[in-house]
């Protein structure tokens, strides 16, 4: 019986190096370089980072790390993306690129931490039990183990203020480059505060504490305006989120005022922040808020059960959520110790598998009124339902964490010394803000919201050659013979837009 075969497949594949030409696998990074140049990012960094002696200045280190992060690198190794590709480094204007160890020392310097000698960093292990490797061979035991400081080695206040100012300037510039609709919701500039636990492994992290799940972790608090990070704090694990956000609002609230000097501001917060100090801080900034109030559920459910049927507005079933029926209503409540009565927006629903009259509840506190919201929307949906619709956008804002935590490696703190990790967090926040501009402004409309990992894959990973032309113009010639026409056009469109920020 005759069989068919793949006649186009070569009989064998061989490989060798050809020293007659140079190429980079990341020629598409010319877009990133042009975005960074258009935003004036290097000038901003140079103005605010602490001065550092050595072969690499603080601003050069920051520039290389941010460029590395935006090209797919992570942590202290981010600059290795440039260091291993001299043509990519050349695109960003660097002849030499710092090694990972240099980046770590520079982050310690910028954090105001002294460089520790070997004797101050490690101590002898002492007696250890014998152990085997995977092949059954006896493992050579480690002779030293790291000394972990008794208290977190955090940035001094003056250094933290410098990095707050740096992130503020970058945030304002990136927000200016974004379309207005990306910053607003129903006419309000939307601020979202949130916290997350950064799990760490090992015993080398000086600020690691056990969280409520029993894991060793650090606590990251962030504040965003639209998709732009305006402030952050890296704290010891299990820190109180409400207290941390109130402090962050006190320092970063002014950044939002610079982004939107005349626009009203609305903060969307989850139940961890339904606390008096947070609400008072928001009032002091003259913002409005919608905050999940489910931490007061025991009291609020009793009040909701007393709402007469006529005051409920039926909102019907929701197949996606598995609701057979739902309704919304308004009531009032003053938590103990709070200075003002809160408007409570109540939602109740019955799941498909539940009996008639069985209700689940959720609650929001807000200081919005119907007069503050678009009349057309209030007429169409009603005040209570529209407030819930606005609050539901919080989930999408939480998704912006994916860029920082997953794509830029923020979920794994870079150093056991808290201060060095704080510096890296700031650089990751800056890179995330630049990506926000790329994903919401630079790429074509059909690509808006593109994840960073996919931008690296589709826009940066394009082979190219780099040549210097007359007038000190660096030309990146991308290998386009086998690039599909639609990919070529998307790239060229993004490259054109990147010059007009």
CSV table of C-alpha atoms in Angstrom, one decimal:
chain,number,residue,atom,x,y,z
A,1,UNK,CA,0.0,0.0,0.0
A,2,UNK,CA,1.4,3.4,-1.0
A,3,UNK,CA,2.0,5.9,1.7
A,4,UNK,CA,2.3,9.7,1.4
A,5,UNK,CA,5.1,11.6,2.9
A,6,UNK,CA,6.0,15.2,3.6
A,7,UNK,CA,8.3,15.8,0.6
A,8,UNK,CA,9.1,19.4,1.8
A,9,UNK,CA,10.7,18.3,5.0
A,10,UNK,CA,14.5,18.4,4.9
A,11,UNK,CA,16.4,15.2,5.5
A,12,UNK,CA,18.3,16.8,8.3
A,13,UNK,CA,18.8,20.2,10.0
A,14,UNK,CA,22.2,21.6,10.9
A,15,UNK,CA,23.2,24.9,12.6
A,16,UNK,CA,26.2,27.0,12.8
A,17,UNK,CA,27.2,30.6,13.6
A,18,UNK,CA,27.8,33.1,10.7
A,19,UNK,CA,30.1,35.9,11.8
A,20,UNK,CA,29.5,37.9,8.7
A,21,UNK,CA,26.4,39.8,10.0
A,22,UNK,CA,24.7,40.8,13.3
A,23,UNK,CA,21.1,40.8,14.1
A,24,UNK,CA,18.8,41.2,17.1
A,25,UNK,CA,15.7,39.1,17.8
A,26,UNK,CA,14.1,42.2,19.4
A,27,UNK,CA,14.2,44.7,16.7
A,28,UNK,CA,10.6,45.7,17.4
A,29,UNK,CA,11.8,47.3,20.6
A,30,UNK,CA,12.3,50.5,18.6
A,31,UNK,CA,8.6,51.2,19.5
A,32,UNK,CA,9.4,51.0,23.2
A,33,UNK,CA,12.4,53.3,22.8
A,34,UNK,CA,10.4,55.8,20.9
A,35,UNK,CA,7.6,55.8,23.5
A,36,UNK,CA,10.2,56.3,26.3
A,37,UNK,CA,11.7,59.1,24.3
A,38,UNK,CA,8.4,60.8,23.6
A,39,UNK,CA,7.4,60.6,27.2
A,40,UNK,CA,10.7,62.2,28.3
A,41,UNK,CA,11.1,59.4,30.7
A,42,UNK,CA,14.9,59.6,30.9
A,43,UNK,CA,14.9,63.3,31.9
A,44,UNK,CA,12.3,62.6,34.6
A,45,UNK,CA,14.4,59.8,36.0
A,46,UNK,CA,17.6,61.8,35.9
A,47,UNK,CA,15.9,64.6,37.9
A,48,UNK,CA,14.7,62.5,40.8
A,49,UNK,CA,16.8,59.4,41.5
A,50,UNK,CA,19.5,59.7,44.1
A,51,UNK,CA,23.1,60.4,42.9
A,52,UNK,CA,25.3,57.3,42.9
A,53,UNK,CA,29.1,57.0,42.2
A,54,UNK,CA,30.5,54.2,40.1
A,55,UNK,CA,30.6,53.1,36.5
A,56,UNK,CA,26.8,53.2,36.3
A,57,UNK,CA,24.9,56.2,37.6
A,58,UNK,CA,21.5,55.7,39.2
A,59,UNK,CA,19.7,57.1,36.2
A,60,UNK,CA,21.5,54.7,33.8
A,61,UNK,CA,20.7,51.7,36.0
A,62,UNK,CA,17.0,52.8,36.1
A,63,UNK,CA,16.9,53.3,32.4
A,64,UNK,CA,18.4,49.9,31.7
A,65,UNK,CA,16.1,48.1,34.2
A,66,UNK,CA,13.0,49.8,32.9
A,67,UNK,CA,14.0,49.1,29.2
A,68,UNK,CA,14.7,45.5,30.2
A,69,UNK,CA,11.4,45.1,31.9
A,70,UNK,CA,9.5,46.4,28.9
A,71,UNK,CA,11.4,44.0,26.7
A,72,UNK,CA,10.5,40.9,28.7
A,73,UNK,CA,13.1,40.9,31.6
A,74,UNK,CA,12.3,40.6,35.3
A,75,UNK,CA,13.8,41.5,38.6
A,76,UNK,CA,17.4,42.3,39.0
A,77,UNK,CA,18.0,40.3,35.8
A,78,UNK,CA,15.9,42.7,33.8
A,79,UNK,CA,18.9,44.5,32.3
A,80,UNK,CA,20.3,41.1,31.2
A,81,UNK,CA,17.8,41.3,28.3
A,82,UNK,CA,19.9,44.2,27.0
A,83,UNK,CA,23.3,42.9,28.2
A,84,UNK,CA,23.0,39.6,26.2
A,85,UNK,CA,21.9,41.5,23.1
A,86,UNK,CA,24.3,44.3,22.2
A,87,UNK,CA,22.1,45.5,19.3
A,88,UNK,CA,19.1,45.8,21.6
A,89,UNK,CA,21.2,47.7,24.1
A,90,UNK,CA,22.3,49.9,21.2
A,91,UNK,CA,18.7,50.7,20.3
A,92,UNK,CA,18.3,52.1,23.8
A,93,UNK,CA,21.6,54.0,23.6
A,94,UNK,CA,23.7,51.9,25.9
A,95,UNK,CA,27.2,50.7,25.0
A,96,UNK,CA,27.7,48.9,28.3
A,97,UNK,CA,24.9,47.2,30.4
A,98,UNK,CA,25.1,46.5,34.1
A,99,UNK,CA,25.3,42.9,35.4
A,100,UNK,CA,22.7,41.5,37.7
A,101,UNK,CA,25.0,41.9,40.8
A,102,UNK,CA,25.6,45.6,39.8
A,103,UNK,CA,21.9,46.3,39.5
A,104,UNK,CA,21.4,44.8,43.0
A,105,UNK,CA,24.1,46.9,44.5
A,106,UNK,CA,22.8,50.0,42.8
A,107,UNK,CA,19.3,49.3,44.1
A,108,UNK,CA,20.7,49.1,47.6
A,109,UNK,CA,22.6,52.4,47.1
A,110,UNK,CA,19.4,54.1,45.8
A,111,UNK,CA,17.5,52.8,48.8
A,112,UNK,CA,20.0,54.3,51.2
A,113,UNK,CA,21.2,50.8,52.4
A,114,UNK,CA,24.9,50.3,53.2
A,115,UNK,CA,26.8,47.7,51.2
A,116,UNK,CA,27.4,44.8,53.6
A,117,UNK,CA,30.6,42.8,53.8
A,118,UNK,CA,30.6,39.1,53.5
A,119,UNK,CA,31.1,38.7,57.3
A,120,UNK,CA,28.0,40.9,57.9
A,121,UNK,CA,25.9,39.1,55.3
A,122,UNK,CA,26.6,35.4,56.1
A,123,UNK,CA,27.4,33.3,59.1
A,124,UNK,CA,28.6,29.7,59.3
A,125,UNK,CA,25.9,27.1,59.1
A,126,UNK,CA,27.2,24.8,61.8
A,127,UNK,CA,26.2,21.2,62.1
A,128,UNK,CA,23.9,19.8,59.4
A,129,UNK,CA,22.4,16.4,58.7
A,130,UNK,CA,23.7,14.5,55.6
A,131,UNK,CA,21.6,14.6,52.5
A,132,UNK,CA,21.4,13.1,49.0
A,133,UNK,CA,20.9,14.7,45.6
A,134,UNK,CA,18.5,13.3,43.0
A,135,UNK,CA,21.1,10.8,41.7
A,136,UNK,CA,21.8,9.5,45.2
A,137,UNK,CA,25.1,11.2,45.6
A,138,UNK,CA,25.9,12.8,49.0
A,139,UNK,CA,25.3,16.5,48.7
A,140,UNK,CA,28.0,18.9,49.9
A,141,UNK,CA,26.4,20.9,52.7
A,142,UNK,CA,26.3,24.7,52.5
A,143,UNK,CA,29.0,26.3,54.6
A,144,UNK,CA,27.2,29.6,55.2
A,145,UNK,CA,23.7,30.9,55.6
A,146,UNK,CA,22.4,34.5,55.1
A,147,UNK,CA,22.0,36.8,58.1
A,148,UNK,CA,18.5,38.3,58.1
A,149,UNK,CA,18.1,41.6,59.9
A,150,UNK,CA,15.8,41.6,62.9
A,151,UNK,CA,13.9,44.7,61.6
A,152,UNK,CA,13.1,45.3,57.9
A,153,UNK,CA,15.8,47.3,56.1
A,154,UNK,CA,13.4,49.8,54.6
A,155,UNK,CA,14.1,53.0,52.7
A,156,UNK,CA,14.7,56.1,54.9
A,157,UNK,CA,11.9,58.5,54.6
A,158,UNK,CA,13.8,61.0,52.5
A,159,UNK,CA,14.7,58.4,49.9
A,160,UNK,CA,11.1,57.2,49.8
A,161,UNK,CA,10.0,60.8,49.2
A,162,UNK,CA,12.4,61.0,46.2
A,163,UNK,CA,10.9,57.8,44.6
A,164,UNK,CA,7.4,59.0,45.4
A,165,UNK,CA,8.2,62.2,43.5
A,166,UNK,CA,9.7,60.2,40.6
A,167,UNK,CA,6.6,58.0,40.3
A,168,UNK,CA,4.4,61.0,40.5
A,169,UNK,CA,6.1,62.7,37.6
A,170,UNK,CA,6.0,59.6,35.5
A,171,UNK,CA,2.3,59.0,36.4
A,172,UNK,CA,1.3,62.6,35.5
A,173,UNK,CA,3.2,62.4,32.1
A,174,UNK,CA,1.7,59.0,31.3
A,175,UNK,CA,-1.8,60.1,32.2
A,176,UNK,CA,-1.4,63.1,29.9
A,177,UNK,CA,-0.6,60.7,27.0
A,178,UNK,CA,-3.7,58.5,27.6
A,179,UNK,CA,-7.1,59.1,26.0
A,180,UNK,CA,-9.5,61.0,28.3
A,181,UNK,CA,-12.0,58.1,28.4
A,182,UNK,CA,-9.4,55.7,29.8
A,183,UNK,CA,-9.1,57.9,32.9
A,184,UNK,CA,-12.8,58.5,33.6
A,185,UNK,CA,-16.0,56.7,34.6
A,186,UNK,CA,-19.3,58.6,34.3
A,187,UNK,CA,-17.4,61.9,34.4
A,188,UNK,CA,-15.2,61.0,37.3
A,189,UNK,CA,-11.5,60.4,37.3
A,190,UNK,CA,-11.5,56.9,38.8
A,191,UNK,CA,-9.1,56.0,41.6
A,192,UNK,CA,-8.6,52.4,42.8
A,193,UNK,CA,-6.8,51.4,45.9
A,194,UNK,CA,-5.9,47.8,46.5
A,195,UNK,CA,-3.5,45.5,48.3
A,196,UNK,CA,-2.0,42.1,47.6
A,197,UNK,CA,0.2,39.6,49.4
A,198,UNK,CA,3.5,38.8,47.7
A,199,UNK,CA,4.4,35.3,48.7
A,200,UNK,CA,8.1,34.6,49.3
A,201,UNK,CA,10.0,31.4,49.8
A,202,UNK,CA,12.9,30.9,52.2
A,203,UNK,CA,13.9,32.7,55.3
A,204,UNK,CA,16.0,35.5,53.7
A,205,UNK,CA,13.3,38.2,53.5
A,206,UNK,CA,13.6,40.7,56.4
A,207,UNK,CA,10.0,41.9,56.1
A,208,UNK,CA,8.3,38.5,55.5
A,209,UNK,CA,5.4,37.7,57.9
A,210,UNK,CA,2.8,35.0,57.9
A,211,UNK,CA,-0.5,36.2,56.3
A,212,UNK,CA,-4.0,34.9,57.0
A,213,UNK,CA,-3.3,31.9,54.8
A,214,UNK,CA,-0.3,30.9,56.8
A,215,UNK,CA,2.2,31.9,54.0
A,216,UNK,CA,5.3,34.0,54.4
A,217,UNK,CA,4.6,37.2,52.4
A,218,UNK,CA,5.2,40.9,52.0
A,219,UNK,CA,2.3,43.3,51.5
A,220,UNK,CA,2.0,45.5,48.4
A,221,UNK,CA,-0.4,48.5,48.5
A,222,UNK,CA,-1.1,50.5,45.3
A,223,UNK,CA,-3.1,53.4,44.2
A,224,UNK,CA,-4.1,53.9,40.6
A,225,UNK,CA,-5.8,56.7,38.6
A,226,UNK,CA,-7.4,55.0,35.6
A,227,UNK,CA,-4.7,52.5,34.5
A,228,UNK,CA,-1.8,54.5,35.9
A,229,UNK,CA,0.0,53.8,39.2
A,230,UNK,CA,0.3,57.0,41.2
A,231,UNK,CA,1.6,55.5,44.4
A,232,UNK,CA,2.7,52.3,46.2
A,233,UNK,CA,4.0,51.0,49.4
A,234,UNK,CA,5.8,47.7,50.0
A,235,UNK,CA,5.2,46.7,53.6
A,236,UNK,CA,5.9,43.8,55.9
A,237,UNK,CA,3.5,40.9,55.4
A,238,UNK,CA,0.1,40.9,57.1
A,239,UNK,CA,0.1,44.7,57.5
A,240,UNK,CA,-3.3,46.3,58.1
A,241,UNK,CA,-4.6,47.3,54.6
A,242,UNK,CA,-7.0,50.0,55.8
A,243,UNK,CA,-4.2,51.8,57.8
A,244,UNK,CA,-1.8,51.4,54.9
A,245,UNK,CA,-4.2,52.8,52.3
A,246,UNK,CA,-5.0,55.8,54.5
A,247,UNK,CA,-1.3,56.6,54.7
A,248,UNK,CA,-0.9,56.1,50.9
A,249,UNK,CA,-3.8,58.4,50.2
A,250,UNK,CA,-2.1,61.1,52.4
A,251,UNK,CA,1.1,61.0,50.3
A,252,UNK,CA,-0.3,60.2,46.8
A,253,UNK,CA,-3.6,62.0,46.7
A,254,UNK,CA,-1.9,65.1,45.5
A,255,UNK,CA,-0.7,63.2,42.4
A,256,UNK,CA,-4.3,62.6,41.4
A,257,UNK,CA,-4.9,66.3,41.8
A,258,UNK,CA,-2.1,67.1,39.3
A,259,UNK,CA,-3.5,64.5,36.9
A,260,UNK,CA,-7.0,66.0,37.1
A,261,UNK,CA,-6.9,69.5,38.6
A,262,UNK,CA,-10.5,70.3,37.9
A,263,UNK,CA,-12.2,66.9,37.4
A,264,UNK,CA,-14.2,65.2,40.1
A,265,UNK,CA,-12.6,62.1,41.5
A,266,UNK,CA,-14.3,58.8,42.5
A,267,UNK,CA,-12.5,56.1,44.5
A,268,UNK,CA,-13.6,52.4,44.2
A,269,UNK,CA,-12.5,50.3,47.1
A,270,UNK,CA,-13.2,46.8,48.4
A,271,UNK,CA,-14.5,45.8,51.9
A,272,UNK,CA,-11.0,45.9,53.5
A,273,UNK,CA,-11.1,49.7,53.2
A,274,UNK,CA,-14.6,50.4,54.7
A,275,UNK,CA,-12.9,52.1,57.7
A,276,UNK,CA,-13.3,55.5,59.3
A,277,UNK,CA,-9.7,56.6,58.6
A,278,UNK,CA,-9.9,55.8,54.9
A,279,UNK,CA,-13.3,57.6,54.5
A,280,UNK,CA,-12.0,60.6,56.3
A,281,UNK,CA,-8.9,60.7,54.2
A,282,UNK,CA,-11.1,60.6,51.0
A,283,UNK,CA,-13.3,63.4,52.4
A,284,UNK,CA,-10.1,65.5,53.1
A,285,UNK,CA,-9.1,65.1,49.4
A,286,UNK,CA,-12.6,66.2,48.3
A,287,UNK,CA,-13.2,62.9,46.5
A,288,UNK,CA,-16.3,60.7,46.2
A,289,UNK,CA,-16.3,57.0,47.0
A,290,UNK,CA,-18.0,53.7,46.5
A,291,UNK,CA,-16.8,51.2,49.1
A,292,UNK,CA,-17.9,47.6,49.6
A,293,UNK,CA,-19.5,47.4,53.1
A,294,UNK,CA,-19.7,43.7,53.5
A,295,UNK,CA,-17.6,43.7,56.6
A,296,UNK,CA,-20.7,45.2,58.4
A,297,UNK,CA,-22.8,42.4,56.9
A,298,UNK,CA,-24.3,41.2,60.2
A,299,UNK,CA,-25.8,44.5,61.0
A,300,UNK,CA,-26.7,45.5,57.4
A,301,UNK,CA,-28.6,42.2,56.7
A,302,UNK,CA,-30.9,42.9,59.6
A,303,UNK,CA,-31.6,46.3,58.3
A,304,UNK,CA,-32.1,45.0,54.7
A,305,UNK,CA,-34.6,42.4,55.9
A,306,UNK,CA,-36.8,45.3,57.2
A,307,UNK,CA,-37.0,47.0,53.8
A,308,UNK,CA,-40.6,46.9,52.6
A,309,UNK,CA,-41.3,45.2,49.3
A,310,UNK,CA,-42.3,48.5,47.6
A,311,UNK,CA,-38.8,49.9,48.1
A,312,UNK,CA,-37.0,47.1,46.2
A,313,UNK,CA,-36.4,47.7,42.5
A,314,UNK,CA,-36.4,44.4,40.7
A,315,UNK,CA,-33.4,43.9,38.3
A,316,UNK,CA,-34.3,40.4,37.1
A,317,UNK,CA,-32.3,37.3,36.4
A,318,UNK,CA,-28.6,37.0,35.4
A,319,UNK,CA,-27.7,33.8,33.5
A,320,UNK,CA,-24.0,34.5,33.6
A,321,UNK,CA,-24.0,34.8,37.4
A,322,UNK,CA,-26.5,32.0,38.0
A,323,UNK,CA,-29.1,34.3,39.4
A,324,UNK,CA,-32.8,33.5,39.2
A,325,UNK,CA,-33.8,36.9,40.4
A,326,UNK,CA,-32.3,40.1,41.9
A,327,UNK,CA,-33.2,43.5,43.2
A,328,UNK,CA,-31.6,46.7,44.6
A,329,UNK,CA,-32.6,49.2,47.2
A,330,UNK,CA,-31.3,52.1,49.3
A,331,UNK,CA,-31.0,52.5,53.1
A,332,UNK,CA,-29.0,54.5,55.7
A,333,UNK,CA,-26.5,53.3,58.3
A,334,UNK,CA,-23.9,54.9,60.6
A,335,UNK,CA,-21.1,52.5,61.6
A,336,UNK,CA,-20.0,52.8,65.2
A,337,UNK,CA,-17.5,55.5,65.7
A,338,UNK,CA,-18.0,57.1,62.2
A,339,UNK,CA,-18.9,60.8,62.1
A,340,UNK,CA,-21.5,60.6,59.3
A,341,UNK,CA,-24.5,58.5,58.2
A,342,UNK,CA,-23.7,56.5,55.1
A,343,UNK,CA,-25.9,55.9,52.1
A,344,UNK,CA,-26.1,52.1,51.7
A,345,UNK,CA,-26.8,50.6,48.3
A,346,UNK,CA,-28.1,47.1,48.8
A,347,UNK,CA,-28.3,44.3,46.3
A,348,UNK,CA,-30.0,41.0,46.9
A,349,UNK,CA,-30.2,38.0,44.7
A,350,UNK,CA,-31.5,34.4,44.6
A,351,UNK,CA,-29.4,31.7,42.9
A,352,UNK,CA,-31.0,29.3,40.5
A,353,UNK,CA,-30.9,26.4,42.9
A,354,UNK,CA,-32.4,28.3,45.9
A,355,UNK,CA,-36.0,28.5,47.1
A,356,UNK,CA,-38.3,31.4,46.6
A,357,UNK,CA,-37.7,34.0,49.3
A,358,UNK,CA,-34.2,33.0,50.0
A,359,UNK,CA,-31.9,36.0,49.4
A,360,UNK,CA,-28.2,36.7,49.4
A,361,UNK,CA,-27.0,40.2,50.1
A,362,UNK,CA,-24.2,42.6,49.3
A,363,UNK,CA,-23.7,46.2,50.4
A,364,UNK,CA,-22.0,49.4,49.3
A,365,UNK,CA,-21.3,52.6,51.1
A,366,UNK,CA,-21.3,55.7,48.9
A,367,UNK,CA,-21.5,59.5,49.2
A,368,UNK,CA,-22.7,59.9,45.6
A,369,UNK,CA,-26.1,61.4,44.8
A,370,UNK,CA,-28.2,61.0,41.7
A,371,UNK,CA,-27.5,64.6,40.7
A,372,UNK,CA,-23.8,63.8,40.4
A,373,UNK,CA,-24.3,61.1,37.8
A,374,UNK,CA,-25.4,61.2,34.1
A,375,UNK,CA,-29.1,61.9,34.0
A,376,UNK,CA,-29.6,59.5,31.0
A,377,UNK,CA,-28.1,56.6,32.9
A,378,UNK,CA,-30.1,57.3,36.1
A,379,UNK,CA,-33.3,57.4,34.0
A,380,UNK,CA,-32.4,54.2,32.3
A,381,UNK,CA,-31.2,52.1,35.2
A,382,UNK,CA,-32.0,54.0,38.4
A,383,UNK,CA,-29.5,55.3,40.9
A,384,UNK,CA,-29.0,52.1,43.0
A,385,UNK,CA,-28.5,49.8,39.9
A,386,UNK,CA,-26.2,52.3,38.2
A,387,UNK,CA,-24.0,52.6,41.3
A,388,UNK,CA,-23.6,48.8,41.3
A,389,UNK,CA,-22.7,48.9,37.6
A,390,UNK,CA,-20.0,51.5,38.3
A,391,UNK,CA,-18.6,49.5,41.2
A,392,UNK,CA,-18.5,46.4,39.0
A,393,UNK,CA,-15.8,48.0,36.9
A,394,UNK,CA,-13.5,47.5,39.9
A,395,UNK,CA,-12.8,44.0,38.8
A,396,UNK,CA,-11.4,45.3,35.5
A,397,UNK,CA,-9.2,47.7,37.4
A,398,UNK,CA,-7.9,44.8,39.5
A,399,UNK,CA,-6.8,43.2,36.2
A,400,UNK,CA,-4.2,45.9,35.7
A,401,UNK,CA,-2.3,44.2,38.5
A,402,UNK,CA,-1.5,41.4,36.0
A,403,UNK,CA,0.9,43.6,34.2
A,404,UNK,CA,3.0,44.5,37.3
A,405,UNK,CA,2.7,41.2,39.2
A,406,UNK,CA,2.8,38.6,36.4
A,407,UNK,CA,4.2,40.2,33.2
A,408,UNK,CA,6.9,42.3,35.0
A,409,UNK,CA,7.6,39.8,37.7
A,410,UNK,CA,6.4,41.8,40.7
A,411,UNK,CA,4.8,38.8,42.4
A,412,UNK,CA,8.3,37.7,43.4
A,413,UNK,CA,10.1,40.4,45.4
A,414,UNK,CA,13.5,40.9,44.1
A,415,UNK,CA,15.6,41.1,47.3
A,416,UNK,CA,15.6,40.0,50.9
A,417,UNK,CA,16.4,43.6,51.9
A,418,UNK,CA,13.1,45.5,51.9
A,419,UNK,CA,14.6,48.7,50.6
A,420,UNK,CA,16.2,47.2,47.5
A,421,UNK,CA,12.8,45.6,46.7
A,422,UNK,CA,11.1,49.0,47.2
A,423,UNK,CA,13.4,50.5,44.5
A,424,UNK,CA,12.6,47.6,42.1
A,425,UNK,CA,8.8,48.0,42.8
A,426,UNK,CA,9.1,51.7,41.8
A,427,UNK,CA,10.8,50.7,38.5
A,428,UNK,CA,8.2,48.1,37.9
A,429,UNK,CA,5.4,50.6,38.5
A,430,UNK,CA,7.1,53.0,36.0
A,431,UNK,CA,7.3,50.2,33.4
A,432,UNK,CA,3.7,49.3,34.0
A,433,UNK,CA,2.7,53.0,33.4
A,434,UNK,CA,4.7,53.0,30.2
A,435,UNK,CA,2.9,49.8,29.1
A,436,UNK,CA,-0.4,51.4,30.0
A,437,UNK,CA,0.3,54.1,27.4
A,438,UNK,CA,1.4,51.5,24.9
A,439,UNK,CA,-1.7,49.3,25.4
A,440,UNK,CA,-4.3,52.1,25.6
A,441,UNK,CA,-2.8,54.7,23.2
A,442,UNK,CA,0.0,53.4,21.0
A,443,UNK,CA,-1.3,50.1,19.5
A,444,UNK,CA,-4.2,50.0,17.1
A,445,UNK,CA,-7.8,50.2,18.3
A,446,UNK,CA,-8.4,46.5,17.8
A,447,UNK,CA,-5.3,45.7,20.0
A,448,UNK,CA,-6.3,48.1,22.9
A,449,UNK,CA,-5.7,46.5,26.3
A,450,UNK,CA,-3.0,44.2,25.0
A,451,UNK,CA,-1.3,42.3,27.8
A,452,UNK,CA,2.4,43.1,28.1
A,453,UNK,CA,3.6,39.5,27.4
A,454,UNK,CA,1.7,39.5,24.2
A,455,UNK,CA,3.1,42.9,23.2
A,456,UNK,CA,6.6,41.5,23.7
A,457,UNK,CA,5.7,38.5,21.6
A,458,UNK,CA,3.9,40.3,18.7
A,459,UNK,CA,5.6,43.7,18.6
A,460,UNK,CA,9.1,43.3,20.0
A,461,UNK,CA,10.2,39.8,19.0
A,462,UNK,CA,11.0,40.8,15.4
A,463,UNK,CA,14.4,40.1,14.0
A,464,UNK,CA,16.3,43.1,12.7
A,465,UNK,CA,19.7,44.7,12.0
A,466,UNK,CA,20.9,47.9,13.5
A,467,UNK,CA,23.0,50.4,11.5
A,468,UNK,CA,24.1,54.0,12.1
A,469,UNK,CA,23.2,56.4,9.3
A,470,UNK,CA,24.3,60.0,8.7
A,471,UNK,CA,23.3,62.6,11.3
A,472,UNK,CA,23.6,60.2,14.2
A,473,UNK,CA,20.4,58.4,13.2
A,474,UNK,CA,20.2,54.8,14.3
A,475,UNK,CA,18.2,52.7,11.8
A,476,UNK,CA,16.6,49.4,12.8
A,477,UNK,CA,15.9,47.4,9.7
A,478,UNK,CA,13.3,44.7,10.5
A,479,UNK,CA,13.3,41.4,8.7
A,480,UNK,CA,10.0,41.7,6.9
A,481,UNK,CA,10.0,39.2,4.1
A,482,UNK,CA,8.1,36.6,6.1
A,483,UNK,CA,6.1,39.0,8.4
A,484,UNK,CA,2.3,38.8,7.5
A,485,UNK,CA,1.0,42.1,6.1
A,486,UNK,CA,-1.5,42.6,9.0
A,487,UNK,CA,1.3,42.3,11.6
A,488,UNK,CA,3.5,44.7,9.5
A,489,UNK,CA,0.7,47.3,9.4
A,490,UNK,CA,-0.1,47.0,13.1
A,491,UNK,CA,3.5,47.5,13.9
A,492,UNK,CA,4.0,50.5,11.6
A,493,UNK,CA,0.8,52.2,12.9
A,494,UNK,CA,2.0,51.8,16.5
A,495,UNK,CA,5.5,53.1,15.6
A,496,UNK,CA,3.9,56.2,14.0
A,497,UNK,CA,1.7,56.9,17.0
A,498,UNK,CA,4.6,56.5,19.5
A,499,UNK,CA,6.1,59.7,18.2
A,500,UNK,CA,3.0,61.7,18.9
A,501,UNK,CA,2.7,61.3,22.7
